[in-house]
Short mmCIF file of C-alpha atoms and ligand atoms in Angstrom, two decimals:
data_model
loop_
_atom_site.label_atom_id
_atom_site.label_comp_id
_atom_site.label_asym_id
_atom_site.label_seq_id
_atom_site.Cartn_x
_atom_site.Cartn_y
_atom_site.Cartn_z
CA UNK Q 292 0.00 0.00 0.00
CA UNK Q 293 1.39 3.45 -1.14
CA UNK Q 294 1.24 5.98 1.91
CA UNK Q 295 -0.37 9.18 0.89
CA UNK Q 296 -0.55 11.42 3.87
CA UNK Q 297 1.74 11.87 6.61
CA UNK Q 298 1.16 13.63 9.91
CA UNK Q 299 3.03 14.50 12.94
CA UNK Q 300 1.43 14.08 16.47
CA UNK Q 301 0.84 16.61 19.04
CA UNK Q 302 4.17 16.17 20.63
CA UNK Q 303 6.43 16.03 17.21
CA UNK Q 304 5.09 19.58 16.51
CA UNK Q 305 7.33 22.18 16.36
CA UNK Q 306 7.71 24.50 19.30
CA UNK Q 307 10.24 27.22 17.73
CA UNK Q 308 10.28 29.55 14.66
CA UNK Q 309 12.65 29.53 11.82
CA UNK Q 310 14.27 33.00 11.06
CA UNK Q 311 16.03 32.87 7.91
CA UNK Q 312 17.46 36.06 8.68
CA UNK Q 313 19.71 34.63 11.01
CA UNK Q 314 21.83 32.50 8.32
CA UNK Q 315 21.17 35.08 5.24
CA UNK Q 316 24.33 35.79 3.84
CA UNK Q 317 23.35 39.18 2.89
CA UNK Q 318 20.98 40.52 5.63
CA UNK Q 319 18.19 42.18 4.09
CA UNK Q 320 18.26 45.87 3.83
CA UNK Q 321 16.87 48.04 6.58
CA UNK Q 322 13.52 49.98 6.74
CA UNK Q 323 14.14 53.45 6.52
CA UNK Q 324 12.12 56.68 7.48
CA UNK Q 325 11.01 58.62 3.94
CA UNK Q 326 11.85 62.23 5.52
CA UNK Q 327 15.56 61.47 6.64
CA UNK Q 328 16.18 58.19 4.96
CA UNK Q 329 17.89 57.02 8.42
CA UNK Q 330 17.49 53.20 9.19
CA UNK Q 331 14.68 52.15 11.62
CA UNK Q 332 14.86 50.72 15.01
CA UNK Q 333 12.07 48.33 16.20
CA UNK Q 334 11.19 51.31 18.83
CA UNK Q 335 10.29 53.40 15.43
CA UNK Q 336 7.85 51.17 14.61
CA UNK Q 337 6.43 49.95 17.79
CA UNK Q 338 3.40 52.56 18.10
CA UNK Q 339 2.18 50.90 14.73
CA UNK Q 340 2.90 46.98 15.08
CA UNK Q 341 2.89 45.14 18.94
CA UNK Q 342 6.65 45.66 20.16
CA UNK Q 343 7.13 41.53 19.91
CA UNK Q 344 6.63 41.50 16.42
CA UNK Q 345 8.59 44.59 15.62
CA UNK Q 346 11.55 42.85 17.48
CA UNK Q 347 11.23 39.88 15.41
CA UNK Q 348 11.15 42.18 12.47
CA UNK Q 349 14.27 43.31 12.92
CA UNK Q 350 16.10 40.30 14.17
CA UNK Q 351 19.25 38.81 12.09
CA UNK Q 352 20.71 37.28 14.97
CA UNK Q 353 18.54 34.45 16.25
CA UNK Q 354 18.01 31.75 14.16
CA UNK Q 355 15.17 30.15 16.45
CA UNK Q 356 12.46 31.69 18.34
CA UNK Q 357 9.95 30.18 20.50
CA UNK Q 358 6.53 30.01 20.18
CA UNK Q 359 4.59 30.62 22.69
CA UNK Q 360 2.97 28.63 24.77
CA UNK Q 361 -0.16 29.90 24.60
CA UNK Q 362 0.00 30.35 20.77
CA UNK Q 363 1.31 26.43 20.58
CA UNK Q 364 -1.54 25.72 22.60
CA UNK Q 365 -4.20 27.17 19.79
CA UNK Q 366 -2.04 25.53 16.58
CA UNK Q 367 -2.74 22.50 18.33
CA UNK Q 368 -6.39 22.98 17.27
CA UNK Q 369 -5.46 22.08 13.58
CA UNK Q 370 -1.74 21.80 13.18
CA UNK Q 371 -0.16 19.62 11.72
CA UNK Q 372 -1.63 19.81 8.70
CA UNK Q 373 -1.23 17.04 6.11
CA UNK Q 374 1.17 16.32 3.41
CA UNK Q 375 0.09 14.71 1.08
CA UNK Q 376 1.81 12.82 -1.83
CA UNK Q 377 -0.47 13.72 -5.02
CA UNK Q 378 -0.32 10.51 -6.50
CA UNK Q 379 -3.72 11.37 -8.90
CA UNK Q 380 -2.28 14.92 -10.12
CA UNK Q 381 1.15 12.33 -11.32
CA UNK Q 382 -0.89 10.18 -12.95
CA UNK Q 383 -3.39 12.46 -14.83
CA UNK Q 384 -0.05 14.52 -16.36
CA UNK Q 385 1.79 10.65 -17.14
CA UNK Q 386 4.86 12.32 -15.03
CA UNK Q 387 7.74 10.63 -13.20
CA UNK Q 388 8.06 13.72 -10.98
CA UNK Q 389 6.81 12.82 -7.38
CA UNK Q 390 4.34 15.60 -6.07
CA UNK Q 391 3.95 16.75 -2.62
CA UNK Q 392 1.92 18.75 -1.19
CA UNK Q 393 1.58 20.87 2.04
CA UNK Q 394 -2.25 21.40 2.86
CA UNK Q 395 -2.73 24.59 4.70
CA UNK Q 396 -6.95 24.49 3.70
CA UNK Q 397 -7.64 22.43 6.51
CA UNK Q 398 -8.14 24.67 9.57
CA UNK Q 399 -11.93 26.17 9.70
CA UNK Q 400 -10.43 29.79 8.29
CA UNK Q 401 -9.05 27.84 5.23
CA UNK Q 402 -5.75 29.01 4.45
CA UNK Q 403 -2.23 29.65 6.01
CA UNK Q 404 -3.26 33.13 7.59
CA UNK Q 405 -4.00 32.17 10.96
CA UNK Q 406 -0.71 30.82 11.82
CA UNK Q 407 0.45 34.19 11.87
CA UNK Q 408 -3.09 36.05 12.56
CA UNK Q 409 -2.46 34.07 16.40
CA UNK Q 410 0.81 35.38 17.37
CA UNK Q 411 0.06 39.14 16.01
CA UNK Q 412 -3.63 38.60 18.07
CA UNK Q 413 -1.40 37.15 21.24
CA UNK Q 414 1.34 39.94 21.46
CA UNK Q 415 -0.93 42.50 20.91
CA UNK Q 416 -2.89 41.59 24.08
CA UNK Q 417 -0.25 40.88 26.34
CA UNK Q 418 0.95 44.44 26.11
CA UNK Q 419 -2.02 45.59 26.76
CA UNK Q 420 -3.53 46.34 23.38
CA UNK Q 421 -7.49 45.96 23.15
CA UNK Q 422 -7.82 46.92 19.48
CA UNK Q 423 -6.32 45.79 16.37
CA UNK Q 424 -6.72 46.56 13.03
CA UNK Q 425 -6.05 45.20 9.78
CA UNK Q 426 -6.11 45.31 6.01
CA UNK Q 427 -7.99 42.23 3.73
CA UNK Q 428 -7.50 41.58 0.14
CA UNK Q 429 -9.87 38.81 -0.59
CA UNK Q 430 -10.39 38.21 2.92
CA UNK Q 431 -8.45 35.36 3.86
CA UNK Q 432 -6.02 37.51 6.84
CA UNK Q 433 -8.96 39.53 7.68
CA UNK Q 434 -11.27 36.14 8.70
CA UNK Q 435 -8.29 35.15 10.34
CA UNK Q 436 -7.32 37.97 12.42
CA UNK Q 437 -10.71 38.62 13.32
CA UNK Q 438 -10.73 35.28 14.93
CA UNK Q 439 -7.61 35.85 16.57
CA UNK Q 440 -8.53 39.13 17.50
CA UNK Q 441 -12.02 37.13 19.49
CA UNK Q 442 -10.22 34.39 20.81
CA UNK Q 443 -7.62 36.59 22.51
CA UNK Q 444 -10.27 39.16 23.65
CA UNK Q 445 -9.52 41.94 21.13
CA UNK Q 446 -11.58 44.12 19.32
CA UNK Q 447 -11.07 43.68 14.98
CA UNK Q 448 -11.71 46.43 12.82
CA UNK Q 449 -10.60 45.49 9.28
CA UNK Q 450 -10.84 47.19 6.22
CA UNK Q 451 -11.46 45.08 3.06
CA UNK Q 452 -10.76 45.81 -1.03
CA UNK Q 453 -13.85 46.88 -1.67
CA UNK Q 454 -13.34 44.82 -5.51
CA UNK Q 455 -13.10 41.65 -3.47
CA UNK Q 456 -15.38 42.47 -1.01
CA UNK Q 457 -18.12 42.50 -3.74
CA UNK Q 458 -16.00 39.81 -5.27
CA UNK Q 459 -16.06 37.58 -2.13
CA UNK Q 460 -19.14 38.54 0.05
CA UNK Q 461 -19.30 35.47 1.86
CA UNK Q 462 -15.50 36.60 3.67
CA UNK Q 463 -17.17 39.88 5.19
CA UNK Q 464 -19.69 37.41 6.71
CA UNK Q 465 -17.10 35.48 8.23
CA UNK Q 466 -15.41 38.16 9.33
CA UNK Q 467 -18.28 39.53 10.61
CA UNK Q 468 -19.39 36.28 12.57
CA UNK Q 469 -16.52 36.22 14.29
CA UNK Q 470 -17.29 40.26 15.60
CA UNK Q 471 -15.25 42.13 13.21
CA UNK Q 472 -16.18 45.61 12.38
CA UNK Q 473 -16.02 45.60 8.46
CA UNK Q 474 -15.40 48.56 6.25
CA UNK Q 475 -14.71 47.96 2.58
CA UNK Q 476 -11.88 50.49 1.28
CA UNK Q 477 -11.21 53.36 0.10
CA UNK Q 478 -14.17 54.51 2.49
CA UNK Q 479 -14.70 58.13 3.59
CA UNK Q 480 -14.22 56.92 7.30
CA UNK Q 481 -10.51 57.97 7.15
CA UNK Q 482 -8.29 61.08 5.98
CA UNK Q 483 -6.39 58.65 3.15
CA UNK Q 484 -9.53 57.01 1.92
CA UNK Q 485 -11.33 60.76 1.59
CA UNK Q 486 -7.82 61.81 0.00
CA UNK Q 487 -8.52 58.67 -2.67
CA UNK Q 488 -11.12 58.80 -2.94
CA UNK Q 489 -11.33 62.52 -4.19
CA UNK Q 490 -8.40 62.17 -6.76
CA UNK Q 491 -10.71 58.69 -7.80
CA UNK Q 492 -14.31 58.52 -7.13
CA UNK Q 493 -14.34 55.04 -8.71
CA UNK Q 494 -11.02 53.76 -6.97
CA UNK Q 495 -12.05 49.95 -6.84
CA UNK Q 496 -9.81 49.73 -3.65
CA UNK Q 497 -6.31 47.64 -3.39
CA UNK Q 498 -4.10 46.13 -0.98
CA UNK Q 499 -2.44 49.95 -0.17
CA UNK Q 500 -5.06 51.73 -0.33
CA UNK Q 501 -6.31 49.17 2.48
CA UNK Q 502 -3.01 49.34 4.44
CA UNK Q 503 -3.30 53.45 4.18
CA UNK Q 504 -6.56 53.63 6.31
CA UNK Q 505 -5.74 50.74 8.64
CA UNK Q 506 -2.27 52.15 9.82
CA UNK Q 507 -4.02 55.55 10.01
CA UNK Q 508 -6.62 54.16 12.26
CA UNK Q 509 -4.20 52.42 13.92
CA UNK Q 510 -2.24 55.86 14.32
CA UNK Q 511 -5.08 58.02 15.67
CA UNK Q 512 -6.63 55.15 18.16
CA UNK Q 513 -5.62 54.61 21.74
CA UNK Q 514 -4.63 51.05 22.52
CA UNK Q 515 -4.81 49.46 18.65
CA UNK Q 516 -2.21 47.82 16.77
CA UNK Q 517 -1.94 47.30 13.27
CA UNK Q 518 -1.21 43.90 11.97
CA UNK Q 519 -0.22 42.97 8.13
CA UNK Q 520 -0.82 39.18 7.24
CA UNK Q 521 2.14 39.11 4.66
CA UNK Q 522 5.15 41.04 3.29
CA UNK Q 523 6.85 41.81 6.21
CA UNK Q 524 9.77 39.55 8.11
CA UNK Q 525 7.84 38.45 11.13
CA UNK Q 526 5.07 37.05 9.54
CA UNK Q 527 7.10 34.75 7.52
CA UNK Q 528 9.10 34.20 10.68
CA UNK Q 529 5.36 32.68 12.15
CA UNK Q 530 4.43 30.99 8.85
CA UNK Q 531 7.71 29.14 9.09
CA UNK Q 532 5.60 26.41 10.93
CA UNK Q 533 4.33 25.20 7.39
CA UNK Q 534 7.95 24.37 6.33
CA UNK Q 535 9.24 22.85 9.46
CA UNK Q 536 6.50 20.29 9.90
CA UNK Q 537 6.84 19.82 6.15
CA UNK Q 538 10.87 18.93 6.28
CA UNK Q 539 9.82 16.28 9.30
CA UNK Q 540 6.88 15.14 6.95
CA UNK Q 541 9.43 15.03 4.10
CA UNK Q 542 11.20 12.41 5.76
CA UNK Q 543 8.66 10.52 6.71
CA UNK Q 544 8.15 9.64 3.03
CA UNK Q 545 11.74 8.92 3.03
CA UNK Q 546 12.44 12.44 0.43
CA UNK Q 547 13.94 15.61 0.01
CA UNK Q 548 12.40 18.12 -2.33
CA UNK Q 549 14.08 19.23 -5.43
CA UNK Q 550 11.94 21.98 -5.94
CA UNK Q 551 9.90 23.48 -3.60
CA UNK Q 552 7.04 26.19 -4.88
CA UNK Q 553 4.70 28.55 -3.31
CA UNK Q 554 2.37 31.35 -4.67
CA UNK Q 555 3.58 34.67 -4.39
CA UNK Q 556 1.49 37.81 -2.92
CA UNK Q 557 4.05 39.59 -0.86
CA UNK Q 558 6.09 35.83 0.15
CA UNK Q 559 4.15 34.50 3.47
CA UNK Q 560 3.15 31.18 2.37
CA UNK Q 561 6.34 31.27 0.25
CA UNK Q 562 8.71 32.00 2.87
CA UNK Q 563 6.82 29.59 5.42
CA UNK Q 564 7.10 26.63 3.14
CA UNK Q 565 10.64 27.62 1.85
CA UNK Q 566 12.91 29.47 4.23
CA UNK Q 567 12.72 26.33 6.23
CA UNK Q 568 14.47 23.88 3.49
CA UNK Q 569 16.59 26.80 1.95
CA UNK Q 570 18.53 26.58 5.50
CA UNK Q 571 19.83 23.62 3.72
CA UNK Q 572 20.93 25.41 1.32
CA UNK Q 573 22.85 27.94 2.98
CA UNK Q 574 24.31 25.67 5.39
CA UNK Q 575 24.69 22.41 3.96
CA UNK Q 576 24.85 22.79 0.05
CA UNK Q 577 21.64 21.48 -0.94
CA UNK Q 578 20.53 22.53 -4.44
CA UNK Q 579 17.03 22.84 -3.91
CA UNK Q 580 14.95 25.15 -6.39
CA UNK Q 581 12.94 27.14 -5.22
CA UNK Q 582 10.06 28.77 -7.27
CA UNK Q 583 7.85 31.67 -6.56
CA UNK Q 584 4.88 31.90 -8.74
CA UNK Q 585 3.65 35.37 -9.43
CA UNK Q 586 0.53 36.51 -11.69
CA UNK Q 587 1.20 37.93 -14.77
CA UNK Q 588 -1.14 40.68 -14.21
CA UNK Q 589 0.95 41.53 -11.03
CA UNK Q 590 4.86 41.00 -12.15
CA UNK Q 591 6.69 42.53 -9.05
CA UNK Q 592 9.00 39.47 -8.98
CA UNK Q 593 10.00 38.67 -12.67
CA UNK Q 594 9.68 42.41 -13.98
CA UNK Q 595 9.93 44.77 -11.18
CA UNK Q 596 12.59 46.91 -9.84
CA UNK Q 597 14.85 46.65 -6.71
CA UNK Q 598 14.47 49.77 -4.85
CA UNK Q 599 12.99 51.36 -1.58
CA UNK Q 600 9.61 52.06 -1.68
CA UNK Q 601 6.19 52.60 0.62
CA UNK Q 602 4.09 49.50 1.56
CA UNK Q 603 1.45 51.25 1.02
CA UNK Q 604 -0.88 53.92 -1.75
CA UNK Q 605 -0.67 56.65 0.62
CA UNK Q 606 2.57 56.58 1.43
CA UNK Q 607 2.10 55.83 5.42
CA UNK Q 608 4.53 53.31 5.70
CA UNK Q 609 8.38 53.45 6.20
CA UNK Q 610 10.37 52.74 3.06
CA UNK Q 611 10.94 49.33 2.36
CA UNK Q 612 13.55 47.95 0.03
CA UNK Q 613 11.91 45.64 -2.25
CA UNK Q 614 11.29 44.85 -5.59
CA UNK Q 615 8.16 46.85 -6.57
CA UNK Q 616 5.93 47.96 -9.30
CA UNK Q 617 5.36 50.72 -6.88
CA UNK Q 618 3.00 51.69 -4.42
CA UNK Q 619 0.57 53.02 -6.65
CA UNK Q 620 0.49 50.40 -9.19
CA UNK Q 621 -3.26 49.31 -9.69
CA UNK Q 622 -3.42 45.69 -10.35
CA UNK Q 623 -5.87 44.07 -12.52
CA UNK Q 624 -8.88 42.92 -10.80
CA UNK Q 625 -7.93 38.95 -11.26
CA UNK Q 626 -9.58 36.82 -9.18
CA UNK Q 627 -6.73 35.90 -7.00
CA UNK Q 628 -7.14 38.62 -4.49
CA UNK Q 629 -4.52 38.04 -2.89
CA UNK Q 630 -1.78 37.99 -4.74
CA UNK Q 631 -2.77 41.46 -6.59
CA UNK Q 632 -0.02 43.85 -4.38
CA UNK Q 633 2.16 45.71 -5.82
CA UNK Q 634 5.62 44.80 -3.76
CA UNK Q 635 7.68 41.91 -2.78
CA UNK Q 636 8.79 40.81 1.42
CA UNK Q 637 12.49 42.71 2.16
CA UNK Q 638 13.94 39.19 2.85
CA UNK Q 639 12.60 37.44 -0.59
CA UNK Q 640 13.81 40.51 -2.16
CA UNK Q 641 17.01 40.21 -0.92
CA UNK Q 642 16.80 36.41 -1.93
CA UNK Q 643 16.27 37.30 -5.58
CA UNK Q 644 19.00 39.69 -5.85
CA UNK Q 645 21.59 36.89 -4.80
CA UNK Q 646 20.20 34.33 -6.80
CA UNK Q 647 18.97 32.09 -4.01
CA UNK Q 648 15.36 31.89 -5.96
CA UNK Q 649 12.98 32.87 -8.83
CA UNK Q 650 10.03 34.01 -9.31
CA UNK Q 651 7.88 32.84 -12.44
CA UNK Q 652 4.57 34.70 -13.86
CA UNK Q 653 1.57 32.71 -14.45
CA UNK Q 654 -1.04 33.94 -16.81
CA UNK Q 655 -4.77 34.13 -14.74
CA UNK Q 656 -6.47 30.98 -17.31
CA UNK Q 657 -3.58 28.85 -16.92
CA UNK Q 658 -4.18 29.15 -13.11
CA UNK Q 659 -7.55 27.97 -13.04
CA UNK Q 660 -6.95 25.42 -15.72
CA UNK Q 661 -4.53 23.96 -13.21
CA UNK Q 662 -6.87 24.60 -10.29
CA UNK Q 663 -9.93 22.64 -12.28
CA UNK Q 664 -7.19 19.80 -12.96
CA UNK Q 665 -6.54 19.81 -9.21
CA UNK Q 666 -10.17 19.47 -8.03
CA UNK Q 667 -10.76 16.77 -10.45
CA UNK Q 668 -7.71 14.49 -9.50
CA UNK Q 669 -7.22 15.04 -5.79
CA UNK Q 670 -10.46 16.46 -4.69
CA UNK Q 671 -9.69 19.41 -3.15
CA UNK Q 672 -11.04 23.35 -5.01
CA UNK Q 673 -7.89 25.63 -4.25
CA UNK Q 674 -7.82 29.00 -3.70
CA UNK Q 675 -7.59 30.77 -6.73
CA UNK Q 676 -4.22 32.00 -5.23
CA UNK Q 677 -2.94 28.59 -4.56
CA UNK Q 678 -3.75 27.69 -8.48
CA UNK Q 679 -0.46 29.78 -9.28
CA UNK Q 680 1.39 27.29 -7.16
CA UNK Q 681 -0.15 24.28 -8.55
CA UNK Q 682 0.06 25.87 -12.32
CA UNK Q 683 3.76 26.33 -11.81
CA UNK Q 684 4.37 22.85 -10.47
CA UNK Q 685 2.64 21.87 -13.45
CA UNK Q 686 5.11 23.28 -15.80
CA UNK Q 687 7.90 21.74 -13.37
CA UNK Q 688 6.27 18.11 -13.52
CA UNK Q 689 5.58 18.62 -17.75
CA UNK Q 690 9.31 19.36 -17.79
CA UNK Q 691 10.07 15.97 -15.75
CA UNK Q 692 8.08 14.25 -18.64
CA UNK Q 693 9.87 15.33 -21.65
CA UNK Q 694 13.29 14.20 -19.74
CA UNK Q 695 12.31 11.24 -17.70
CA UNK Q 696 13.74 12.88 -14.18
CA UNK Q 697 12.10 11.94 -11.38
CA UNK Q 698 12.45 15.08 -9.30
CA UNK Q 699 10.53 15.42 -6.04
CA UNK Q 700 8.44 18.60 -6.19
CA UNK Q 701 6.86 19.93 -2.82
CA UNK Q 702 4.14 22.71 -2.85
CA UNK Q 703 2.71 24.59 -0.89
CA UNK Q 704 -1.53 24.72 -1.19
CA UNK Q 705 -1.82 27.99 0.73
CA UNK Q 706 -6.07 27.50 0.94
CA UNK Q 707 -9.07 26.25 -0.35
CA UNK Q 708 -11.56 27.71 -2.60
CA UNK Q 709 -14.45 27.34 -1.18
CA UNK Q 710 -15.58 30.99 -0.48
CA UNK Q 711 -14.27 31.37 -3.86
CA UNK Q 712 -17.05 29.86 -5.98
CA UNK Q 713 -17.68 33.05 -7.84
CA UNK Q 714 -13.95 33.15 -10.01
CA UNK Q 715 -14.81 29.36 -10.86
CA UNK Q 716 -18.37 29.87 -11.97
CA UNK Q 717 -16.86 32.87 -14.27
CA UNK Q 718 -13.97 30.56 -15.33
CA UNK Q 719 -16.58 27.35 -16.01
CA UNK Q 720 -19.19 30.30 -18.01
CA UNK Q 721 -16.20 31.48 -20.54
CA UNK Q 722 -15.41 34.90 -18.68
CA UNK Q 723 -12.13 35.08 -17.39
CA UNK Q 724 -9.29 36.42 -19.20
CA UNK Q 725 -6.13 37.49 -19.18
CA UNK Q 726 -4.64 40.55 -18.41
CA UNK Q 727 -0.81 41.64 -19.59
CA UNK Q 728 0.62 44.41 -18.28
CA UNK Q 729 3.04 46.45 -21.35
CA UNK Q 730 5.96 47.68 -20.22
CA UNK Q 731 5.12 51.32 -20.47
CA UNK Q 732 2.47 50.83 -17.80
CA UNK Q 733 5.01 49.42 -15.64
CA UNK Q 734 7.47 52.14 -16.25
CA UNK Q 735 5.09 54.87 -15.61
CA UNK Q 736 3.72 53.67 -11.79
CA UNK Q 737 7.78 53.29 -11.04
CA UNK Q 738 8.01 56.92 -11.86
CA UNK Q 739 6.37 57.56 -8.63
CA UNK Q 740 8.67 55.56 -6.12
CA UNK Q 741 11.37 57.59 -4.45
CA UNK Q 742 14.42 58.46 -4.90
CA UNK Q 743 16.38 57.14 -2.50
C1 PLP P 124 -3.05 35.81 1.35
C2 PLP P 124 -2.96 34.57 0.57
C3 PLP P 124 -1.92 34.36 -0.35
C4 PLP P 124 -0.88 35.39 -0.65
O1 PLP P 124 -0.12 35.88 0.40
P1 PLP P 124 1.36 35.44 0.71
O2 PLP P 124 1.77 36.31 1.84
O3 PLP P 124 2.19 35.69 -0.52
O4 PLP P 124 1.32 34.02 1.08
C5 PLP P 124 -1.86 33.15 -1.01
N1 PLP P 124 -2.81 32.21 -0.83
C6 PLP P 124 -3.82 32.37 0.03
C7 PLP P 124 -4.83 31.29 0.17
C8 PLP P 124 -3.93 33.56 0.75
O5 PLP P 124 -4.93 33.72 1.61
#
């Protein structure tokens, strides 16, 4: 009997954090403030994010952190999550690759987000916090912090894309269940979203135009934190959970990945799934590849530029060296929500630059022709952001077939689909497209970053 899935118990779980940053040859660039283009200290940014995670932020010394306690005690509630060995996927593309994946769908929010939506909830209330707030592309961070945000006694205001909240209604609900105060963005409820929109009275919202109102709210509000559910180093450092159990798992089925792939919004999943095995890498001279797939509509990876720039449309944040189609880029409105934002994490940036990984761009009909293949071979709708990961394992596992190597390819499935009905039904009905972005369109939104 082939095995297919392979799970840890309780007590093989990890109960520390992986922090890349530690073994990084290159340390990723600091943050630095726009006016005086000094380099930020986690103080600077502690009356934003809870002090914990600004610490992590910042931290290239330790290469393991603990979780705590209290945070193990709530990933016990659906952690570990399966790997699985897609033995259906192999045999419907006739390829000798082997095909792993990493199922983050199967925790009741249904993606990756709440491994890091606990510890941002959990620091934020031991120092005393009792609001937070939050940005939501297509939902996924903002169900999961608002959660968090319940389960640790917090109150969750979260402003949501208002494309995707139209998009996605059935997210706001969630959100809402769980006691979140939702306010789809650019509303008129903050200075930045009256700024946008006044310039833009049909501004269909985006990821920074999001961030803009949340950190302002966040700014102007006794006792509330901001939290971010990607891009920034300490939420990979808590998504690093999906790649540790995975290297355990790994062995379990007695192999080592020769690829390992992720979809790519601003590099959580990515860096949880990766950062983990790319250790090897760096310390032991393992040649895995590691592949970061982007969409086409949203190129930051494969055709953006390396330089500092604001995490967010208003220009709010600190600047942030990364590579960016910057901060005002407006991405198509594709269906994968999350992945439509306009800059890449300062550590996968940094990756790029010294040739550690790729990125590839996957056109938005090849995504959901994967994701269709998917469902009807392993059973499982994915989230039209994970159907950039499975697309681009695809193209790995095609490859395998033309030159008989039997590479072992691990991906990460960052979520289900479920909430996500809508993009199929308009895929299955003929009206999806694609969107390419010319180069002129790119070169005219850089025009806007900084000069640094
Ligand atoms: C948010 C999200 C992503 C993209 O964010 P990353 O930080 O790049 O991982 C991908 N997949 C799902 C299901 C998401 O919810």
């Amino acid at each position: 009997m082939k095995q297919k899935r392979f799970l840890l118990q309780e007590n093989e779980l990890p109960t520390q954090w992986y922090n890349i940053q530690a073994d990084m040859v290159n340390k990723p660039m600091p943050p630095i403030h726009p006016a005086t283009h000094e380099p930020l200290g986690w103080e600077d940014l502690a009356h934003i994010f809870p002090a914990e995670c600004c610490k992590q932020e910042l931290d290239t010394e330790h290469a393991w952190i603990d979780i705590p306690e209290e945070v193990l005690d709530k990933y016990r509630y659906y952690r570990s999550t399966p790997l699985v060995r897609a033995y259906a996927l192999e045999e419907a593309l006739g390829t000798p690759a082997h095909i792993y994946f990493k199922n983050e769908s199967v925790n009741p929010l249904g993606s990756h987000k709440i491994n890091s939506a606990l510890p941002q909830a959990y620091y934020a209330k031991i120092e005393g916090t009792t609001n937070v707030t939050t940005e939501t592309g297509a939902g996924q961070w903002g169900a999961a912090l608002s959660y968090a945000a319940k389960i640790f006694g917090l109150e969750a205001a979260v402003y949501q894309v208002k494309i995707t909240m139209q998009q996605k209604p059935y997210r706001s609900l969630m959100m809402r269940t769980f006691g979140a105060a939702v306010t789809g963005s650019p509303s008129m409820s903050t200075r930045a979203g009256k700024d946008i929109i006044t310039k833009d009275p049909t501004h269909p919202g985006s990821l920074g135009t999001a961030i803009s109102e949340a950190v302002e709210l966040a700014t102007t509000t006794p006792n509330c934190k901001y939290t971010l559910g990607s891009v920034l180093n300490h939420v990979a450092l808590h998504q690093s959970i999906i790649g540790l159990e995975a290297e355990k798992q790994m062995q379990m089925a007695g192999e080592y990945p020769d690829m390992v792939i992720a979809c790519f919004g601003g590099g959580s999943n990515f860096g949880g799934i990766a950062f983990p095995f790319m250790r090897h890498n760096i310390l032991d001279g393992k040649q895995t590849d590691f592949i970061a797939a982007e969409p086409n509509s949203c190129p930051k990876l494969t055709r953006g530029e390396f330089r500092y720039d604001f995490g967010d449309e208003a220009g709010y944040t600190p600047l942030l060296p990364m590579y960016t189609l910057g901060h005002s880029f407006k991405p198509a409105n594709i269906h994968a929500g999350g992945l439509r934002y306009h800059g890449a994490g300062m550590i996968v940036s940094q990756l790029i630059k010294d040739g550690m990984m790729r990125g590839v761009d996957i056109p938005q009909m090849e995504s959901f022709e994967a994701g269709i293949l998917f469902s009807r071979t392993e059973g499982i709708i994915p989230a039209p952001e994970s159907c950039h990961a499975i697309a681009a394992t695809i193209r790995e596992a095609n490859k395998c077939k033309e030159t008989g190597e039997e590479k072992v390819i691990l991906f990460n499935l960052s979520g289900h689909g479920l909430i996500d009905m809508p993009s199929y039904d308009a895929y299955l009905n003929g009206d999806l497209r694609n969107y390419d972005v010319p180069d002129a369109e790119i070169q005219k939104f850089l025009k806007d970053v900084p000069q640094v």
